[in-house]
Coordinates of C-alpha atoms and ligand atoms in Angstrom, one line a residue:
X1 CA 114.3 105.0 100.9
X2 CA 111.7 107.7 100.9
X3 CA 109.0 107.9 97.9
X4 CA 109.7 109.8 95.1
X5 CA 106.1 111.6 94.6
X6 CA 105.3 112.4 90.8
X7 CA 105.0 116.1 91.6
X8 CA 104.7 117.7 95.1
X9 CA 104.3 120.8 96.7
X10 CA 107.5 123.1 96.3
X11 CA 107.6 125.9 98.4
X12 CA 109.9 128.9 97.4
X13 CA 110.4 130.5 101.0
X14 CA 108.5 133.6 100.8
X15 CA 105.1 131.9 101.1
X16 CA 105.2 132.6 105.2
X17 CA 105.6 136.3 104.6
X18 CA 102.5 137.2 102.9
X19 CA 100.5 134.4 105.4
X20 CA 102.0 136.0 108.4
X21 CA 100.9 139.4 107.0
X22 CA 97.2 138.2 106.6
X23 CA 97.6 137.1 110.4
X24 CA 99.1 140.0 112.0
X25 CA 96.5 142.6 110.2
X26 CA 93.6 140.3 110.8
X27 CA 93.0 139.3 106.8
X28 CA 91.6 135.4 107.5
X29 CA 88.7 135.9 105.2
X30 CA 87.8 135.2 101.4
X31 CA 89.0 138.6 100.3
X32 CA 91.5 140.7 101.2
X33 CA 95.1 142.2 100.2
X34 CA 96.9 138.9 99.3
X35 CA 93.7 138.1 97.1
X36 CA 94.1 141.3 95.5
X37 CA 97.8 141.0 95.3
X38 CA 97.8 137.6 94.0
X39 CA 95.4 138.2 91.2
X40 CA 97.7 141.5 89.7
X41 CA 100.4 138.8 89.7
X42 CA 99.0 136.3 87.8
X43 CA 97.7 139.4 85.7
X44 CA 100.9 141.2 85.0
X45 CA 102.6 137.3 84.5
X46 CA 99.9 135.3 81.7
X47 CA 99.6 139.6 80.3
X48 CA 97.5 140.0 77.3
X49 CA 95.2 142.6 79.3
X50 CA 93.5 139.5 81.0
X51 CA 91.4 140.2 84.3
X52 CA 91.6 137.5 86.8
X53 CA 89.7 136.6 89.3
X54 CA 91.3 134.0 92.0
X55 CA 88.5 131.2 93.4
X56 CA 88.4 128.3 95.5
X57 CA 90.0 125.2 92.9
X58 CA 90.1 125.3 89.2
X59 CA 86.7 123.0 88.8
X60 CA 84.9 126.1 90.3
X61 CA 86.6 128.4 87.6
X62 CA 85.6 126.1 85.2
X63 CA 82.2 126.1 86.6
X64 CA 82.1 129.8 86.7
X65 CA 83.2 130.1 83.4
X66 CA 80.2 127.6 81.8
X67 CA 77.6 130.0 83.9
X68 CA 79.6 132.8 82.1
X69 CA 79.5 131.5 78.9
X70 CA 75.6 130.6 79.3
X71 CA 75.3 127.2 79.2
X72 CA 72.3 126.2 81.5
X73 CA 70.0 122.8 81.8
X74 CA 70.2 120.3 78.6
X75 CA 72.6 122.2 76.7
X76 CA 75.4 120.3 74.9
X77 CA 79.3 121.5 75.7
X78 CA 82.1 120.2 73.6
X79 CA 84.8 119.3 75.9
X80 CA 88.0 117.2 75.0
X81 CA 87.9 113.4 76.0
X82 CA 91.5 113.0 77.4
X83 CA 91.8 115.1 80.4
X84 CA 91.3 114.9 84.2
X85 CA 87.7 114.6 85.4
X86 CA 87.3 118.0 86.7
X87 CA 87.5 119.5 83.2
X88 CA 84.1 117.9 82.4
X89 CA 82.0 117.3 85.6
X90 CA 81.3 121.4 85.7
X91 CA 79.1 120.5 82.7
X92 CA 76.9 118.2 84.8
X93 CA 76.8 121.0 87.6
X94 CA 75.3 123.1 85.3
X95 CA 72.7 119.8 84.0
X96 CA 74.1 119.9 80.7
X97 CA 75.6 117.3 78.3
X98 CA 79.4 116.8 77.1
X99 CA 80.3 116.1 74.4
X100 CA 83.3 114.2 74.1
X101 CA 86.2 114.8 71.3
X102 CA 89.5 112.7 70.5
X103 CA 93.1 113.9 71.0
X104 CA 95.4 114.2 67.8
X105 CA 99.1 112.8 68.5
X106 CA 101.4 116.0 68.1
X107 CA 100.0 117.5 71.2
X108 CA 98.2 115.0 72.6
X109 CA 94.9 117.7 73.5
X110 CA 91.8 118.0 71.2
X111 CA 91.5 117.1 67.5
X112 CA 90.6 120.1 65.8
X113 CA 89.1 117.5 62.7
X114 CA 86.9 115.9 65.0
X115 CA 85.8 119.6 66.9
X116 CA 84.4 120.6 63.5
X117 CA 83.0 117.1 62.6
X118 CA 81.1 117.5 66.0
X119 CA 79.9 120.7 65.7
X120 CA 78.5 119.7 61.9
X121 CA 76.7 117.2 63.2
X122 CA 75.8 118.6 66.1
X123 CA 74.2 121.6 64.4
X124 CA 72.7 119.1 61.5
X125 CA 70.5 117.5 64.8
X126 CA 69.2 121.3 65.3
X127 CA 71.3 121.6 68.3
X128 CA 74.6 124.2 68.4
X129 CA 77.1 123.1 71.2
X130 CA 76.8 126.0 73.9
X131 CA 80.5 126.3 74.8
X132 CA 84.1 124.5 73.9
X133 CA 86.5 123.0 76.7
X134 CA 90.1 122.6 75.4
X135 CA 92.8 121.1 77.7
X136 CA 96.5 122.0 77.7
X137 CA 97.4 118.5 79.0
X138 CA 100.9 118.5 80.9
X139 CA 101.1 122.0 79.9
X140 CA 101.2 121.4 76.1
X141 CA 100.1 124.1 74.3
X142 CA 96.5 122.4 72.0
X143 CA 96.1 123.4 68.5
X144 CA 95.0 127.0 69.4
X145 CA 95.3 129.0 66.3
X146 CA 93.1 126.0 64.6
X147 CA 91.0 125.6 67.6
X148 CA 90.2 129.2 68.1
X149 CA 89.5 129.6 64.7
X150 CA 86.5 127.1 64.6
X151 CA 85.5 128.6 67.9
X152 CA 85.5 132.3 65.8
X153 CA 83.7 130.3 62.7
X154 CA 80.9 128.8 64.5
X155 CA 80.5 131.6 67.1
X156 CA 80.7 129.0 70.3
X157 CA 82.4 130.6 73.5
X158 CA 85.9 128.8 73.9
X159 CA 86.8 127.9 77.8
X160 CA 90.6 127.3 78.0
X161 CA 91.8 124.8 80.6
X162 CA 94.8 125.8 81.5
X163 CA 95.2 124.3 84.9
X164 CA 98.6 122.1 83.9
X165 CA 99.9 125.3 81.6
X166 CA 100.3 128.3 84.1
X167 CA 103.3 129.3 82.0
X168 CA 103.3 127.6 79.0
X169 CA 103.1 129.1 75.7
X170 CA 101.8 129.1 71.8
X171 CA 103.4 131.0 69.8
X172 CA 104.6 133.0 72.2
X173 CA 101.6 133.9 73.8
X174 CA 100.7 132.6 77.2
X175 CA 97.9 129.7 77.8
X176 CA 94.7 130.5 79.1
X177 CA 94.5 133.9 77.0
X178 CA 93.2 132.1 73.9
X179 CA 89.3 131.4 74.9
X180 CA 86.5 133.7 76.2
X181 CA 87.6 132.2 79.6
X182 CA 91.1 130.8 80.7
X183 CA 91.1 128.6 83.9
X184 CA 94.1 128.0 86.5
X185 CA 94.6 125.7 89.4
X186 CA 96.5 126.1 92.3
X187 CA 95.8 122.4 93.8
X188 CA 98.9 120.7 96.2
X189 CA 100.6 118.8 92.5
X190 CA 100.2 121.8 89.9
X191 CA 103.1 124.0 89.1
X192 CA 102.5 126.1 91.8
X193 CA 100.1 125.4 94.7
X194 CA 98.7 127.8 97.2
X195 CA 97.4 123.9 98.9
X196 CA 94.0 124.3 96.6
X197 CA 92.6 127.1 94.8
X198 CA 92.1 127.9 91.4
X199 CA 91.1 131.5 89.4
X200 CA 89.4 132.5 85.9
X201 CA 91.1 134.2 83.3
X202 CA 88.6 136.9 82.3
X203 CA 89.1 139.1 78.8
X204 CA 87.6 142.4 80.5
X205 CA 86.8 143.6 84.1
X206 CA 82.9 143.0 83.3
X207 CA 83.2 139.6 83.2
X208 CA 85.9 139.2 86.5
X209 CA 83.3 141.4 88.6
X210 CA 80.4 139.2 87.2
X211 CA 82.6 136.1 88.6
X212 CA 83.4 137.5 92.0
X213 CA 80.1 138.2 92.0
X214 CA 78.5 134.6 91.6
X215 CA 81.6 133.4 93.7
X216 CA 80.3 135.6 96.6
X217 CA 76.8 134.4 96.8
X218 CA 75.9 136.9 94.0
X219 CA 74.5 139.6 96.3
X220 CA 72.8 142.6 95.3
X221 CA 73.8 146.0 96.3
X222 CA 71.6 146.3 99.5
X223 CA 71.9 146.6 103.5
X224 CA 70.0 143.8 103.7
X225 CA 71.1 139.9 101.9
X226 CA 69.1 140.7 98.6
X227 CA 69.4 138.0 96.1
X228 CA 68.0 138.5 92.6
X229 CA 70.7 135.1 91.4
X230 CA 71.8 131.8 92.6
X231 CA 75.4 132.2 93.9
X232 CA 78.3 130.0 94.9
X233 CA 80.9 130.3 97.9
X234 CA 83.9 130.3 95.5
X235 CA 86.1 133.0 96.5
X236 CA 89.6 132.3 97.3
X237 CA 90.8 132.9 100.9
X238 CA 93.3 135.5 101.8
X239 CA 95.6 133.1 103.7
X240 CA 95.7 130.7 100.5
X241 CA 96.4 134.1 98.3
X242 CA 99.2 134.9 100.6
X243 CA 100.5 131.1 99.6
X244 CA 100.1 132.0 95.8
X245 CA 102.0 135.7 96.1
X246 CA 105.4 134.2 97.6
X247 CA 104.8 131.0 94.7
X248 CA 104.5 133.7 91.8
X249 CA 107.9 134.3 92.9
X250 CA 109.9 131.1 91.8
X251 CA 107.1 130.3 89.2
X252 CA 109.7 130.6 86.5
X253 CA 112.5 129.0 88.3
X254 CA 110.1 126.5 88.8
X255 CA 109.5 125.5 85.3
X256 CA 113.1 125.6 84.3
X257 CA 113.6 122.4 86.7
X258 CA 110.7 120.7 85.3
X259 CA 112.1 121.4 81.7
X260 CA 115.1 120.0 83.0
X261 CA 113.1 117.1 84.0
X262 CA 111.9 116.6 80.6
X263 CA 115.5 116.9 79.7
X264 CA 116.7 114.5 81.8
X265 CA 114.4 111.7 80.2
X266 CA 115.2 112.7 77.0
X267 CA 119.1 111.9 77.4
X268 CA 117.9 108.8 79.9
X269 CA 115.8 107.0 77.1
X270 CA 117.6 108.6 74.0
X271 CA 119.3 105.0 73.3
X272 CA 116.3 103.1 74.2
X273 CA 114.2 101.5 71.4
X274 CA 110.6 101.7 72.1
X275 CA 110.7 104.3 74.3
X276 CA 109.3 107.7 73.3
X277 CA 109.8 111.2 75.7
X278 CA 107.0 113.4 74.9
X279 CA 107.7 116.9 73.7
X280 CA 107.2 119.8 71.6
X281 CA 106.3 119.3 67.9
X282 CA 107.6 122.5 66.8
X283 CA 108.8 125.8 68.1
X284 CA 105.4 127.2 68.1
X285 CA 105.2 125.4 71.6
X286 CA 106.6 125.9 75.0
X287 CA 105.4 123.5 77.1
X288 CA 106.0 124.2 81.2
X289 CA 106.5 120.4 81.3
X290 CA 104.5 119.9 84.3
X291 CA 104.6 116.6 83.7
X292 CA 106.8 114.1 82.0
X293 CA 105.2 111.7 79.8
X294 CA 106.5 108.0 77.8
X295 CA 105.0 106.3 75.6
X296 CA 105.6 102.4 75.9
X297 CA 105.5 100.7 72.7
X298 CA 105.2 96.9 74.3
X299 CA 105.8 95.7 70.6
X300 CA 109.6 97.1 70.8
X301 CA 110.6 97.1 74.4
X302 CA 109.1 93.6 75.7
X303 CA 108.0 94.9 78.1
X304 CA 104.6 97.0 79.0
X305 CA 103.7 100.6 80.4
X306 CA 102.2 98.3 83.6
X307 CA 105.4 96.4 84.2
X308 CA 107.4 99.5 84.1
X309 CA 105.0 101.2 86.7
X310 CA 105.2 98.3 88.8
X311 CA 109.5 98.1 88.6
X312 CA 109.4 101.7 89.7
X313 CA 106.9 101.3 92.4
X314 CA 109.3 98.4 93.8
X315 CA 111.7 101.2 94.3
X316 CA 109.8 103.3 95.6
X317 CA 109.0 105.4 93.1
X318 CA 105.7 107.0 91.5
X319 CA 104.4 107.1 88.3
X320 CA 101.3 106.7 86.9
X321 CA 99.4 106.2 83.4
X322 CA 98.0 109.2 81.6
X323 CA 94.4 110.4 81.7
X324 CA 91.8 107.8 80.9
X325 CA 89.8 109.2 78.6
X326 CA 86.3 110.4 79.6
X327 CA 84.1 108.7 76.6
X328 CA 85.8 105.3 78.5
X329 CA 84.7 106.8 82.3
X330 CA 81.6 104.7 83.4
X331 CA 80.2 107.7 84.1
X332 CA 80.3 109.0 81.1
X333 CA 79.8 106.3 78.8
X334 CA 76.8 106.9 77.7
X335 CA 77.7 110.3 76.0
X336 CA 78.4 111.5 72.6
X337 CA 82.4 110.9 71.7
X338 CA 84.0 112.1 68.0
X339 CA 87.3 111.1 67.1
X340 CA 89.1 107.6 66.8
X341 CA 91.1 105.6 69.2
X342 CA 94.0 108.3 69.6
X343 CA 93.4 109.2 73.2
X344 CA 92.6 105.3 73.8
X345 CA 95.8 104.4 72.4
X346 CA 97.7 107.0 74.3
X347 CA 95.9 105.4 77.9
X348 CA 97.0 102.1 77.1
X349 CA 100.9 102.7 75.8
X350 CA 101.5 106.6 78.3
X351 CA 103.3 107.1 82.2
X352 CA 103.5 110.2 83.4
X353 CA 107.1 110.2 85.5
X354 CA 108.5 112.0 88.6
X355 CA 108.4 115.8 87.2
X356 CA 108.7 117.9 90.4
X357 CA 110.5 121.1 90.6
X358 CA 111.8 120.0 94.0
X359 CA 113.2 116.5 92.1
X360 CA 117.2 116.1 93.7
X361 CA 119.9 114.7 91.4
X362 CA 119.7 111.8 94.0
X363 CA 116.2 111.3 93.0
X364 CA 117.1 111.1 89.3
X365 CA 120.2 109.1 89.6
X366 CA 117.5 106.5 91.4
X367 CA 114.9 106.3 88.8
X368 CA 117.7 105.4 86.0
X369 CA 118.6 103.1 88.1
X370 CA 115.8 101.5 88.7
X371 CA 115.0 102.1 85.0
X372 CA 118.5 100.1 83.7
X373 CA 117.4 97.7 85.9
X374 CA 114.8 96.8 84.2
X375 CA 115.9 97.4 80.8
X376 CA 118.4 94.2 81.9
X377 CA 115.6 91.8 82.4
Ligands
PLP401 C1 93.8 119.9 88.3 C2 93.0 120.1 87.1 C3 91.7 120.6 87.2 C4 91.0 121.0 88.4 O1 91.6 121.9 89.2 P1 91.4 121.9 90.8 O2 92.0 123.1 91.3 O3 92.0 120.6 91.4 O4 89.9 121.9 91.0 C5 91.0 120.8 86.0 N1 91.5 120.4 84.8 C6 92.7 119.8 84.7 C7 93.2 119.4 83.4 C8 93.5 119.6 85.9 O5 94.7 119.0 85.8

């Protein structure tokens, strides 16, 4: 039987058109109308006046969006502890510190208690935190109104990660228009893919020319190469672009199926003791659901988040535990973390599920049975 992939690319059919197009009027190069095209799309859909500039993957947005926000050598950045690798490694491009913070349980992202705690203490030392990464994990909305109020209070720049929540909304409003800076990826398992690419969410055209700028090997206006700043090859490709026009145009369709998905498990483990779908605390969220996410409570179900993984793999089918933490990373152990054992407790019990748009009602009607299957043992 073939694999059931936790989330793969889904192509909507009018990718090939805006590729061809680059072809046949000799557009292979890191600008270019489908670059142009793709960015008033993703302008027009996330609204809020936003300016957007499309790169190579979301770390260089995020990298980008550090430079942008002025953090330079030793410089401390807040950035939340439960989240894919990518969020935080920027920080170390850029020879700074992170500074990890714990998840609270509603949303699973970053614990606005502990953000203030750090940044107290933080300050006490003599040292402000130079910027703020929040993560919309699975495309759950964070805390934002709380969050960007102790950005606001303590006057540090907030960088949105918004690379699971193309879609997703707070209180109506879209992610990755909160912060100074929203970032978006476009890599082969995000909502939409254009194979890899990424962009920044800028709040004025100032800022969007500044990061095409420093994507495009921050040239001066010369004949000659005249550099007067160190720049980055970061610009996104026109063929890639073309990739990301014709996705912008089942993006919505899209995320109905993965709310589906979410659906789905909720009716599948509604009856089962121990078992918990993650979802929405209250209307102010709309999550896209880019991924589904248990949690396994071993005390309850007998059996563990491992064994589960395991029974599904036997059939074929992937799944695979949530983020480890970064304060637990080798890598960054030896870092500043604030918080308690939330996003520690969350590793140990969560599985992320099958949650592709492209998931059959085969495919489903295979991973309940392989989940009754177990539930037998
Ligand atoms: C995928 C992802 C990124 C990185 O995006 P790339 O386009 O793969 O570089 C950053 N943060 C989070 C939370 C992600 O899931």
């Amino acid at each position: 039987m073939d694999k059931i992939w936790l989330s793969s690319p889904h192509m909507g059919g009018g990718e090939q058109k805006y590729v061809q197009e680059a072809f046949d009027t000799n557009w292979v190069a890191p600008l270019g109308p489908n670059v142009n095209g793709f960015e008033k799309d993703l302008e027009s859909y996330i609204g809020e006046n936003s300016n957007v500039a499309c790169l190579v993957s979301g770390t260089s947005a995020i990298h980008l969006a550090l430079i942008l926000s002025g953090v330079s050598y030793n410089d401390n950045v807040i950035c939340q502890s439960m989240t894919f690798s990518a969020s935080a490694n920027p920080i170390k491009y850029q020879g700074a510190n992170p500074i990890f913070i714990d998840s609270e349980k509603d949303t699973w992202n970053m614990c606005p208690i502990a953000l203030e705690e750090a940044i107290k203490k933080e300050m006490s030392k003599g040292k402000k935190p130079k910027a703020i990464i929040v993560v919309h994990l699975y495309g759950m909305p964070a805390k934002m109104d709380e969050i960007s109020a102790i950005s606001k209070r303590y006057e540090i720049p907030l960088i949105e990660d918004a690379a699971e929540a193309l879609g997703s909304t707070y209180k109506g409003k879209k992610c990755g228009t909160f912060g100074d800076f929203g970032i978006l990826s476009f890599n082969g398992n995000k909502i939409i893919t254009t194979s890899g690419g990424g962009a920044l969410v800028c709040k004025n055209d100032e800022d969007k020319q500044k990061t095409i700028f420093l994507a495009t090997q921050a040239r001066d206006n010369a004949p000659h190469y005249q550099h007067s700043h160190i720049g980055y090859n970061y610009r996104m490709s026109n063929i890639t672009a073309g990739i990301g026009r014709g996705q912008m145009e089942v993006l919505d369709k899209h995320i109905s199926y993965r709310r589906v998905n979410n659906q789905f498990y909720q009716e599948l483990f509604k009856n089962i003791k121990g078992i918990t779908v993650f979802k929405e605390s209250t209307e102010n969220y709309f999550s896209n659901h880019w991924l589904s996410a248990i949690i396994v409570d071993e005390t309850i179900t007998n059996f563990s988040r491992e064994d589960l993984r395991l029974s599904l793999l036997d059939d074929n089918i992937e799944s695979r535990p949530l983020w480890k933490p970064m304060h637990l990373q080798p890598v960054f152990k030896d870092y500043a973390y604030y918080g308690t054992n939330v996003s520690e407790n969350l590793f140990k019990k969560g599985l992320c599920l099958p949650s592709g748009s492209n998931l059959t009602e085969e495919d489903k009607e295979r991973i309940k049975t392989s989940i009754n299957k177990l539930m037998k043992k």
